[in-house]
Short mmCIF file of C-alpha atoms and ligand atoms in Angstrom, two decimals:
data_model
loop_
_atom_site.label_atom_id
_atom_site.label_comp_id
_atom_site.label_asym_id
_atom_site.label_seq_id
_atom_site.Cartn_x
_atom_site.Cartn_y
_atom_site.Cartn_z
CA UNK P 1 88.53 -124.93 179.56
CA UNK P 2 90.12 -126.31 176.41
CA UNK P 3 92.27 -123.79 174.59
CA UNK P 4 91.19 -122.80 171.13
CA UNK P 5 93.29 -121.09 168.50
CA UNK P 6 92.51 -117.62 167.24
CA UNK P 7 94.28 -116.16 164.23
CA UNK P 8 93.67 -112.52 163.28
CA UNK P 9 95.07 -111.02 160.11
CA UNK P 10 95.32 -107.24 160.19
CA UNK P 11 95.15 -105.06 157.10
CA UNK P 12 95.50 -101.30 156.75
CA UNK P 13 96.01 -98.65 159.39
CA UNK P 14 97.15 -98.57 163.01
CA UNK P 15 93.53 -98.32 164.16
CA UNK P 16 93.04 -101.84 162.85
CA UNK P 17 96.23 -102.99 164.55
CA UNK P 18 94.83 -101.65 167.83
CA UNK P 19 91.43 -103.28 167.18
CA UNK P 20 93.21 -106.60 166.64
CA UNK P 21 94.84 -106.35 170.08
CA UNK P 22 91.41 -105.58 171.57
CA UNK P 23 89.72 -108.48 169.76
CA UNK P 24 92.25 -110.80 171.38
CA UNK P 25 91.34 -109.18 174.74
CA UNK P 26 87.65 -109.91 174.11
CA UNK P 27 88.20 -113.55 173.11
CA UNK P 28 90.88 -114.54 175.63
CA UNK P 29 88.42 -115.06 178.53
CA UNK P 30 86.56 -117.54 176.28
CA UNK P 31 89.67 -119.71 175.96
CA UNK P 32 90.93 -118.41 172.61
CA UNK P 33 94.73 -118.11 172.53
CA UNK P 34 96.54 -116.13 169.84
CA UNK P 35 97.98 -118.18 167.01
CA UNK P 36 100.35 -116.77 164.43
CA UNK P 37 99.12 -118.92 161.58
CA UNK P 38 95.64 -119.63 160.18
CA UNK P 39 96.41 -123.35 159.84
CA UNK P 40 94.31 -125.38 162.22
CA UNK P 41 92.83 -122.25 163.86
CA UNK P 42 89.37 -122.55 165.39
CA UNK P 43 88.55 -118.95 164.56
CA UNK P 44 90.10 -116.79 161.86
CA UNK P 45 89.30 -113.11 161.71
CA UNK P 46 90.26 -110.89 158.80
CA UNK P 47 90.43 -107.36 160.20
CA UNK P 48 90.09 -105.56 156.91
CA UNK P 49 90.72 -102.23 155.20
CA UNK P 50 88.47 -100.58 152.61
CA UNK P 51 90.48 -97.44 151.91
CA UNK P 52 91.49 -98.37 148.34
CA UNK P 53 90.26 -101.03 145.91
CA UNK P 54 93.49 -103.04 146.17
CA UNK P 55 93.03 -103.49 149.91
CA UNK P 56 89.52 -104.81 149.35
CA UNK P 57 90.52 -107.26 146.61
CA UNK P 58 93.24 -108.67 148.86
CA UNK P 59 90.57 -109.71 151.36
CA UNK P 60 88.71 -111.75 148.76
CA UNK P 61 91.86 -113.49 147.56
CA UNK P 62 92.82 -114.31 151.18
CA UNK P 63 89.32 -115.70 151.75
CA UNK P 64 89.81 -118.07 148.81
CA UNK P 65 92.98 -119.40 150.46
CA UNK P 66 91.26 -119.72 153.83
CA UNK P 67 88.52 -121.90 152.37
CA UNK P 68 91.19 -124.54 151.69
CA UNK P 69 92.30 -124.44 155.35
CA UNK P 70 88.68 -124.64 156.47
CA UNK P 71 88.10 -127.72 154.29
CA UNK P 72 91.28 -129.37 155.56
CA UNK P 73 90.18 -128.86 159.15
CA UNK P 74 86.73 -130.24 158.35
CA UNK P 75 88.30 -133.34 156.78
CA UNK P 76 90.05 -133.90 160.13
CA UNK P 77 86.69 -133.65 161.91
CA UNK P 78 87.26 -130.09 163.19
CA UNK P 79 85.60 -126.76 162.55
CA UNK P 80 87.13 -123.45 161.53
CA UNK P 81 85.00 -120.34 161.80
CA UNK P 82 85.84 -117.48 159.45
CA UNK P 83 84.92 -113.91 160.31
CA UNK P 84 85.39 -110.73 158.28
CA UNK P 85 85.67 -107.63 160.45
CA UNK P 86 86.88 -104.08 159.99
CA UNK P 87 86.00 -101.65 157.24
CA UNK P 88 85.27 -104.11 154.39
CA UNK P 89 82.90 -105.89 156.78
CA UNK P 90 81.20 -102.59 157.57
CA UNK P 91 80.94 -101.47 153.96
CA UNK P 92 80.00 -104.74 152.27
CA UNK P 93 77.99 -106.55 154.95
CA UNK P 94 75.86 -109.38 153.53
CA UNK P 95 77.54 -109.01 150.13
CA UNK P 96 80.60 -110.80 151.55
CA UNK P 97 78.54 -113.88 152.40
CA UNK P 98 77.00 -113.80 148.93
CA UNK P 99 80.46 -113.76 147.34
CA UNK P 100 82.05 -116.14 149.85
CA UNK P 101 79.27 -118.27 151.40
CA UNK P 102 81.74 -120.12 153.64
CA UNK P 103 82.25 -116.96 155.71
CA UNK P 104 80.51 -117.51 159.05
CA UNK P 105 80.43 -113.98 160.42
CA UNK P 106 80.65 -110.42 159.17
CA UNK P 107 81.05 -107.58 161.61
CA UNK P 108 81.54 -103.88 161.25
CA UNK P 109 84.36 -101.83 162.70
CA UNK P 110 82.25 -100.95 165.75
CA UNK P 111 80.82 -104.39 166.49
CA UNK P 112 83.68 -106.53 167.66
CA UNK P 113 82.74 -106.26 171.33
CA UNK P 114 79.83 -108.53 170.21
CA UNK P 115 82.27 -111.20 169.01
CA UNK P 116 81.63 -113.73 171.82
CA UNK P 117 77.92 -113.72 171.14
CA UNK P 118 78.43 -113.93 167.39
CA UNK P 119 80.84 -116.84 167.80
CA UNK P 120 78.32 -118.70 169.98
CA UNK P 121 75.66 -118.22 167.32
CA UNK P 122 77.99 -119.33 164.54
CA UNK P 123 79.09 -122.45 166.48
CA UNK P 124 75.43 -123.37 166.92
CA UNK P 125 75.28 -123.42 163.16
CA UNK P 126 73.37 -120.21 162.59
CA UNK P 127 75.54 -119.52 159.54
CA UNK P 128 75.97 -116.06 158.09
CA UNK P 129 75.88 -114.02 161.31
CA UNK P 130 76.08 -110.32 160.37
CA UNK P 131 76.47 -107.42 162.85
CA UNK P 132 76.97 -103.95 161.42
CA UNK P 133 75.42 -101.68 164.02
CA UNK P 134 77.06 -98.57 165.29
CA UNK P 135 76.25 -98.90 168.99
CA UNK P 136 74.65 -95.96 170.77
CA UNK P 137 77.43 -96.20 173.34
CA UNK P 138 81.01 -96.22 172.09
CA UNK P 139 82.55 -99.66 171.68
CA UNK P 140 85.41 -98.88 174.06
CA UNK P 141 82.99 -98.88 177.00
CA UNK P 142 82.16 -102.56 176.49
CA UNK P 143 85.70 -103.86 176.29
CA UNK P 144 87.77 -105.60 178.95
CA UNK P 145 90.90 -103.87 180.21
CA UNK P 146 93.65 -103.59 177.63
CA UNK P 147 96.48 -106.06 178.02
CA UNK P 148 100.23 -105.71 177.78
CA UNK P 149 101.51 -104.60 174.37
CA UNK P 150 105.29 -104.28 174.78
CA UNK P 151 107.72 -101.35 174.86
CA UNK P 152 105.80 -99.56 172.08
CA UNK P 153 102.03 -99.49 172.35
CA UNK P 154 99.01 -98.11 170.57
CA UNK P 155 96.34 -96.28 172.51
CA UNK P 156 93.10 -95.39 170.75
CA UNK P 157 91.77 -91.99 171.86
CA UNK P 158 89.36 -91.07 169.09
CA UNK P 159 87.53 -92.81 166.32
CA UNK P 160 85.51 -91.86 163.27
CA UNK P 161 85.60 -88.75 161.16
CA UNK P 162 83.21 -85.94 160.24
CA UNK P 163 85.43 -84.34 157.60
CA UNK P 164 83.98 -86.12 154.54
CA UNK P 165 86.86 -85.68 152.13
CA UNK P 166 85.22 -86.56 148.82
CA UNK P 167 87.56 -89.52 148.11
CA UNK P 168 87.37 -91.21 151.51
CA UNK P 169 85.28 -94.07 152.91
CA UNK P 170 86.28 -93.56 156.54
CA UNK P 171 83.29 -91.40 157.58
CA UNK P 172 81.05 -94.22 156.28
CA UNK P 173 82.98 -97.23 157.60
CA UNK P 174 84.06 -95.79 160.95
CA UNK P 175 81.14 -93.48 161.58
CA UNK P 176 80.88 -90.10 163.27
CA UNK P 177 83.71 -88.68 165.29
CA UNK P 178 83.84 -89.85 168.88
CA UNK P 179 86.41 -89.04 171.58
CA UNK P 180 87.09 -91.37 174.50
CA UNK P 181 86.88 -90.01 178.02
CA UNK P 182 90.10 -88.56 179.47
CA UNK P 183 90.03 -90.83 182.55
CA UNK P 184 89.74 -94.00 180.43
CA UNK P 185 92.73 -92.95 178.33
CA UNK P 186 94.89 -91.97 181.31
CA UNK P 187 94.07 -95.25 183.09
CA UNK P 188 94.97 -97.26 180.00
CA UNK P 189 98.22 -95.32 179.56
CA UNK P 190 99.24 -95.87 183.19
CA UNK P 191 98.47 -99.57 182.94
CA UNK P 192 100.57 -99.87 179.79
CA UNK P 193 103.49 -98.05 181.44
CA UNK P 194 103.23 -100.27 184.54
CA UNK P 195 103.54 -103.23 182.17
CA UNK P 196 106.73 -101.87 180.59
CA UNK P 197 105.57 -99.57 177.79
CA UNK P 198 107.93 -96.63 177.17
CA UNK P 199 106.46 -95.35 173.93
CA UNK P 200 102.78 -94.62 173.20
CA UNK P 201 101.21 -93.84 169.85
CA UNK P 202 97.86 -92.12 170.31
CA UNK P 203 95.48 -93.24 167.59
CA UNK P 204 92.46 -91.79 165.87
CA UNK P 205 91.19 -91.44 162.31
CA UNK P 206 91.23 -87.73 162.94
CA UNK P 207 93.20 -87.77 166.18
CA UNK P 208 93.83 -84.05 166.53
CA UNK P 209 90.07 -83.38 166.45
CA UNK P 210 90.10 -85.05 169.89
CA UNK P 211 87.76 -83.33 172.35
CA UNK P 212 87.21 -85.66 175.30
CA UNK P 213 85.27 -85.23 178.49
CA UNK P 214 87.48 -84.73 181.54
CA UNK P 215 86.55 -85.61 185.14
CA UNK P 216 86.92 -81.89 185.83
CA UNK P 217 83.88 -81.17 183.62
CA UNK P 218 86.05 -79.53 180.95
CA UNK P 219 86.44 -80.65 177.37
CA UNK P 220 90.08 -81.61 176.85
CA UNK P 221 91.95 -81.07 173.61
CA UNK P 222 94.63 -83.43 172.30
CA UNK P 223 97.24 -80.95 173.59
CA UNK P 224 95.69 -81.08 177.11
CA UNK P 225 95.77 -84.85 176.96
CA UNK P 226 99.41 -84.96 175.84
CA UNK P 227 100.43 -82.52 178.58
CA UNK P 228 98.88 -84.82 181.19
CA UNK P 229 100.37 -87.96 179.63
CA UNK P 230 103.79 -86.27 179.74
CA UNK P 231 103.53 -86.31 183.54
CA UNK P 232 103.42 -90.11 183.70
CA UNK P 233 106.73 -91.35 185.11
CA UNK P 234 108.28 -94.02 182.93
CA UNK P 235 106.48 -92.93 179.77
CA UNK P 236 109.26 -91.61 177.55
CA UNK P 237 107.79 -91.09 174.09
CA UNK P 238 104.45 -89.76 172.86
CA UNK P 239 103.24 -89.58 169.26
CA UNK P 240 99.85 -89.26 167.56
CA UNK P 241 98.41 -90.27 164.23
CA UNK P 242 96.54 -89.30 161.93
CA UNK P 243 95.97 -85.57 161.92
CA UNK P 244 94.07 -83.13 159.74
CA UNK P 245 95.67 -79.73 159.03
CA UNK P 246 92.49 -77.89 160.01
CA UNK P 247 92.74 -79.27 163.56
CA UNK P 248 96.39 -78.25 164.12
CA UNK P 249 95.49 -75.66 166.74
CA UNK P 250 98.12 -73.40 168.33
CA UNK P 251 97.98 -75.27 171.67
CA UNK P 252 98.80 -78.48 169.79
CA UNK P 253 101.64 -76.83 167.89
CA UNK P 254 103.05 -75.46 171.17
CA UNK P 255 102.97 -78.84 172.91
CA UNK P 256 105.62 -80.03 170.44
CA UNK P 257 108.23 -78.17 172.50
CA UNK P 258 107.78 -80.92 175.14
CA UNK P 259 110.70 -83.30 175.66
CA UNK P 260 108.54 -86.43 175.52
CA UNK P 261 106.73 -85.39 172.34
CA UNK P 262 108.62 -86.96 169.44
CA UNK P 263 109.92 -84.53 166.78
CA UNK P 264 108.10 -86.24 163.94
CA UNK P 265 104.60 -85.61 162.66
CA UNK P 266 102.49 -87.33 160.02
CA UNK P 267 100.34 -84.56 158.58
CA UNK P 268 98.61 -85.53 155.33
CA UNK P 269 97.91 -82.85 152.74
CA UNK P 270 96.86 -85.12 149.80
CA UNK P 271 97.55 -82.50 147.08
CA UNK P 272 99.54 -79.29 146.61
CA UNK P 273 96.88 -77.71 144.39
CA UNK P 274 94.28 -75.44 146.00
CA UNK P 275 91.77 -76.30 143.28
CA UNK P 276 92.19 -80.04 143.90
CA UNK P 277 92.09 -79.51 147.68
CA UNK P 278 88.77 -77.68 147.23
CA UNK P 279 87.36 -80.51 145.12
CA UNK P 280 88.55 -82.95 147.78
CA UNK P 281 86.61 -80.92 150.39
CA UNK P 282 89.78 -80.54 152.47
CA UNK P 283 88.78 -77.00 153.47
CA UNK P 284 92.35 -75.69 153.57
CA UNK P 285 94.91 -74.40 151.10
CA UNK P 286 98.52 -75.37 150.44
CA UNK P 287 99.68 -72.10 152.03
CA UNK P 288 97.69 -72.80 155.20
CA UNK P 289 99.41 -76.20 155.42
CA UNK P 290 102.93 -74.85 154.81
CA UNK P 291 102.33 -72.22 157.48
CA UNK P 292 101.58 -74.99 160.00
CA UNK P 293 104.87 -76.70 159.11
CA UNK P 294 106.81 -73.50 159.61
CA UNK P 295 105.12 -72.75 162.94
CA UNK P 296 105.93 -76.29 164.10
CA UNK P 297 109.55 -75.86 162.97
CA UNK P 298 109.75 -72.66 165.01
CA UNK P 299 108.56 -74.44 168.17
CA UNK P 300 110.63 -77.56 167.47
CA UNK P 301 113.54 -76.89 165.12
CA UNK P 302 114.46 -80.58 164.80
CA UNK P 303 110.96 -81.70 163.76
CA UNK P 304 110.55 -83.84 160.62
CA UNK P 305 107.39 -84.43 158.62
CA UNK P 306 105.55 -87.14 156.79
CA UNK P 307 102.42 -86.91 154.64
CA UNK P 308 99.94 -88.72 152.41
CA UNK P 309 99.34 -87.84 148.75
CA UNK P 310 96.75 -88.88 146.20
CA UNK P 311 97.60 -88.48 142.51
CA UNK P 312 95.06 -88.57 139.72
CA UNK P 313 92.14 -87.27 141.76
CA UNK P 314 89.22 -86.63 139.34
CA UNK P 315 89.92 -83.62 137.14
CA UNK P 316 93.61 -83.31 138.21
CA UNK P 317 95.49 -81.60 135.38
CA UNK P 318 99.22 -81.80 134.68
CA UNK P 319 99.57 -78.28 136.07
CA UNK P 320 97.72 -79.22 139.26
CA UNK P 321 99.95 -82.25 139.68
CA UNK P 322 103.00 -79.99 139.26
CA UNK P 323 101.69 -77.95 142.21
CA UNK P 324 101.91 -81.12 144.32
CA UNK P 325 105.52 -81.62 143.19
CA UNK P 326 106.28 -77.99 144.09
CA UNK P 327 104.71 -78.36 147.53
CA UNK P 328 106.80 -81.48 148.24
CA UNK P 329 109.97 -79.60 147.22
CA UNK P 330 109.09 -76.81 149.61
CA UNK P 331 107.89 -78.95 152.55
CA UNK P 332 110.86 -81.38 152.48
CA UNK P 333 109.61 -84.64 153.90
CA UNK P 334 111.46 -87.27 155.88
CA UNK P 335 109.06 -89.87 154.53
CA UNK P 336 105.64 -89.96 152.84
CA UNK P 337 102.97 -92.25 151.42
CA UNK P 338 101.51 -91.73 147.97
CA UNK P 339 98.65 -93.44 146.19
CA UNK P 340 96.82 -93.43 142.89
CA UNK P 341 93.28 -92.22 143.35
CA UNK P 342 90.96 -95.24 143.75
CA UNK P 343 87.23 -94.59 143.32
CA UNK P 344 85.39 -95.89 146.38
CA UNK P 345 81.71 -96.77 146.05
CA UNK P 346 79.45 -94.35 147.89
CA UNK P 347 81.94 -91.46 147.97
CA UNK P 348 81.20 -88.29 145.93
CA UNK P 349 84.40 -88.32 143.84
CA UNK P 350 83.75 -91.88 142.61
CA UNK P 351 80.95 -90.71 140.32
CA UNK P 352 82.83 -87.63 139.02
CA UNK P 353 82.86 -87.74 135.22
CA UNK P 354 86.42 -86.43 134.97
CA UNK P 355 88.26 -89.56 136.09
CA UNK P 356 91.97 -89.43 135.25
CA UNK P 357 93.17 -92.23 132.93
CA UNK P 358 95.17 -95.01 134.58
CA UNK P 359 98.39 -94.37 132.62
CA UNK P 360 98.44 -90.71 133.67
CA UNK P 361 97.95 -91.77 137.30
CA UNK P 362 100.79 -94.28 136.99
CA UNK P 363 103.16 -91.73 135.50
CA UNK P 364 102.40 -89.09 138.14
CA UNK P 365 102.78 -91.61 140.94
CA UNK P 366 106.19 -92.69 139.64
CA UNK P 367 107.32 -89.05 139.40
CA UNK P 368 106.09 -88.19 142.87
CA UNK P 369 107.54 -91.33 144.43
CA UNK P 370 110.93 -90.65 142.86
CA UNK P 371 110.96 -87.19 144.45
CA UNK P 372 109.77 -88.50 147.82
CA UNK P 373 112.43 -91.23 147.78
CA UNK P 374 115.10 -88.65 147.06
CA UNK P 375 113.90 -86.65 150.07
CA UNK P 376 113.79 -89.74 152.28
CA UNK P 377 117.38 -90.62 151.27
CA UNK P 378 118.46 -87.06 151.98
CA UNK P 379 116.74 -87.04 155.35
CA UNK P 380 118.31 -90.32 156.41
CA UNK P 381 121.71 -89.07 155.23
CA UNK P 382 121.24 -85.85 157.25
CA UNK P 383 121.09 -87.90 160.46
CA UNK P 384 124.56 -89.45 159.92
CA UNK P 385 126.89 -88.18 162.66
CA UNK P 386 123.97 -87.25 164.91
CA UNK P 387 123.23 -88.94 168.23
CA UNK P 388 119.77 -89.61 169.59
CA UNK P 389 117.88 -92.15 171.63
CA UNK P 390 116.68 -95.28 169.89
CA UNK P 391 114.10 -97.66 171.29
CA UNK P 392 115.20 -101.19 170.39
CA UNK P 393 112.13 -103.33 170.02
CA UNK P 394 112.83 -106.15 167.57
CA UNK P 395 115.45 -108.44 166.12
CA UNK P 396 116.96 -107.64 162.74
CA UNK P 397 117.25 -109.86 159.67
CA UNK P 398 120.84 -110.85 160.42
CA UNK P 399 122.15 -112.71 163.43
CA UNK P 400 123.16 -110.43 166.27
CA UNK P 401 121.39 -107.46 164.72
CA UNK P 402 118.89 -105.42 166.71
CA UNK P 403 116.34 -103.00 165.26
CA UNK P 404 114.83 -99.95 166.86
CA UNK P 405 113.02 -96.71 166.19
CA UNK P 406 114.63 -93.30 166.15
CA UNK P 407 112.71 -90.20 167.29
CA UNK P 408 111.99 -89.72 163.56
CA UNK P 409 110.51 -93.20 163.12
CA UNK P 410 113.55 -94.37 161.17
CA UNK P 411 114.47 -98.03 161.54
CA UNK P 412 117.87 -98.09 163.22
CA UNK P 413 120.03 -101.19 163.32
CA UNK P 414 123.00 -101.99 165.51
CA UNK P 415 125.16 -105.03 165.98
CA UNK P 416 124.32 -106.44 169.37
CA UNK P 417 123.55 -109.73 171.03
CA UNK P 418 120.18 -108.68 172.34
CA UNK P 419 121.69 -106.73 175.20
CA UNK P 420 119.67 -103.61 174.48
CA UNK P 421 116.38 -105.20 173.51
CA UNK P 422 113.37 -103.33 174.95
CA UNK P 423 115.54 -100.37 175.95
CA UNK P 424 116.05 -96.74 175.03
CA UNK P 425 119.68 -96.28 174.14
CA UNK P 426 121.72 -93.31 172.92
CA UNK P 427 123.04 -94.12 169.46
CA UNK P 428 125.27 -92.31 166.97
CA UNK P 429 124.20 -92.79 163.36
CA UNK P 430 127.03 -93.91 161.08
CA UNK P 431 125.44 -95.01 157.82
CA UNK P 432 122.22 -94.29 155.99
CA UNK P 433 120.11 -96.16 153.44
CA UNK P 434 116.71 -95.57 151.85
CA UNK P 435 114.66 -97.39 154.50
CA UNK P 436 116.97 -97.50 157.49
CA UNK P 437 120.09 -96.18 159.19
CA UNK P 438 122.89 -97.98 161.03
CA UNK P 439 124.38 -96.80 164.30
CA UNK P 440 126.68 -97.41 167.23
CA UNK P 441 125.64 -97.37 170.89
CA UNK P 442 126.94 -94.36 172.84
CA UNK P 443 125.54 -94.74 176.33
CA UNK P 444 122.82 -96.48 178.16
CA UNK P 445 120.94 -95.54 181.30
CA UNK P 446 121.04 -98.81 183.23
CA UNK P 447 118.26 -97.76 185.65
CA UNK P 448 115.66 -98.44 183.01
CA UNK P 449 112.97 -101.02 183.58
CA UNK P 450 113.24 -103.96 181.25
CA UNK P 451 109.97 -104.84 179.55
N1 LIG O 1 92.14 -93.38 146.78
C1 LIG O 1 93.47 -93.29 147.02
N2 LIG O 1 93.98 -93.01 148.22
C2 LIG O 1 93.11 -92.81 149.23
N3 LIG O 1 93.30 -92.52 150.53
C3 LIG O 1 92.12 -92.43 151.14
N4 LIG O 1 91.13 -92.67 150.27
C4 LIG O 1 91.72 -92.91 149.07
C5 LIG O 1 91.23 -93.20 147.77
N5 LIG O 1 89.93 -93.28 147.52
C6 LIG O 1 94.63 -92.27 151.09
C7 LIG O 1 94.74 -90.85 151.65
C8 LIG O 1 94.70 -91.08 153.13
C9 LIG O 1 95.37 -92.43 153.25
C10 LIG O 1 95.13 -93.16 154.52
O1 LIG O 1 94.85 -93.17 152.17
O2 LIG O 1 95.98 -90.31 151.25
O3 LIG O 1 95.36 -90.07 153.87
FE1 LIG O 2 89.12 -89.64 155.36
FE2 LIG O 2 91.03 -88.38 156.79
FE3 LIG O 2 89.40 -86.98 155.17
FE4 LIG O 2 88.44 -88.08 157.44
S1 LIG O 2 90.00 -86.43 157.27
S2 LIG O 2 87.45 -88.11 155.44
S3 LIG O 2 89.61 -89.98 157.54
S4 LIG O 2 90.94 -88.52 154.57
#
């Protein structure tokens, strides 16, 4: 079989990053090897994100650039197929081919297990192949076994969302909530660990709504799943993302006492104003959210938090924005993401008449980001002098520098000639910056497997 080149560009969230790994799994048996550039690729897939307008526009500008590569390849007598997958594919469908007629395939976020068949049709010249179905059976069931991912790996446990926050496209692009079976997840986790993975990030759009079918006939919660995963020898770190406050049940809070559960949680609140939260259909208050943080801190005193915020949601007043600032001051984040509200077609808030003017959104975002940066600096500074385990998984910018992740998801760099790559090492933090910290190696358990 002649080897063909497959280039996949991933946009957006970790779910897409996982889907990219799985698309490679689907195409590998057909002779498609991963390529890290689109030049000269036989198949290019844009695995897209539709969450905000900017993300969508980026896809169209990348497509313009790809057309040039496609033409170059054609001039050499070759053929490059271009596919748009992920959430823009799901949401826009045929519209993509109308705007960019050189796109050969469009597939939704649930259709990529059909890639081989779509590619065959596109090669035969049946241009404009579009697949947007949500299969009756979950897509995971059709996929080949997951392959090796490295010391840190993603594991998808849940997909879709039934929460319908009024700003969000996810319930439309990813569909109804679905939880994978417990046995499939445990098998995948064990396989990853056998292949050298030490650190697993459990993924789902609304991951803590997980309710999967166990072989024992019970419905397992995310906490049940994490308890079982904690028993896997060789698996050292467990995290999960992204959670909704309403699904932070007491069993899930309690599981955070576990040694393998990392003391860091991304728990988006979006706004600190109860009135805005109600208009967003979040179905919780700021107080409810802060209570979860304090219960988690009780169970795990060293836990740190991250969140997502939207400023300029329709109708947001200055006073309501100030409530967000107040909540941030009270919650004290280690890190957080913040965005200007972006109206998404088909979502209820997009047609609200009280859209906030762009300059007000800009101003609020700058204010919020300044506060969040201050907190991030303070958090990083608070780790100076502390020692914890760091998983070194990549090379740094400078020669002899190694980068790793702390339990709090900080980037940690040390000076080292690759000796600790792929390993969990005890490090003392000596310096802190806005986006990273620097440390010195304390001790290293040499019995560890090397990935
Ligand atoms: N506008 C701005 N931000 C949004 N997000 C989701 N939808 C929108 C939107 N329409 C943000 C939320 C979510 C994160 C992934 O993206 O904060 O938690
Ligand atoms: Fe979107 Fe998250 Fe709300 Fe679901 S819970 S609708 S994914 S913001």
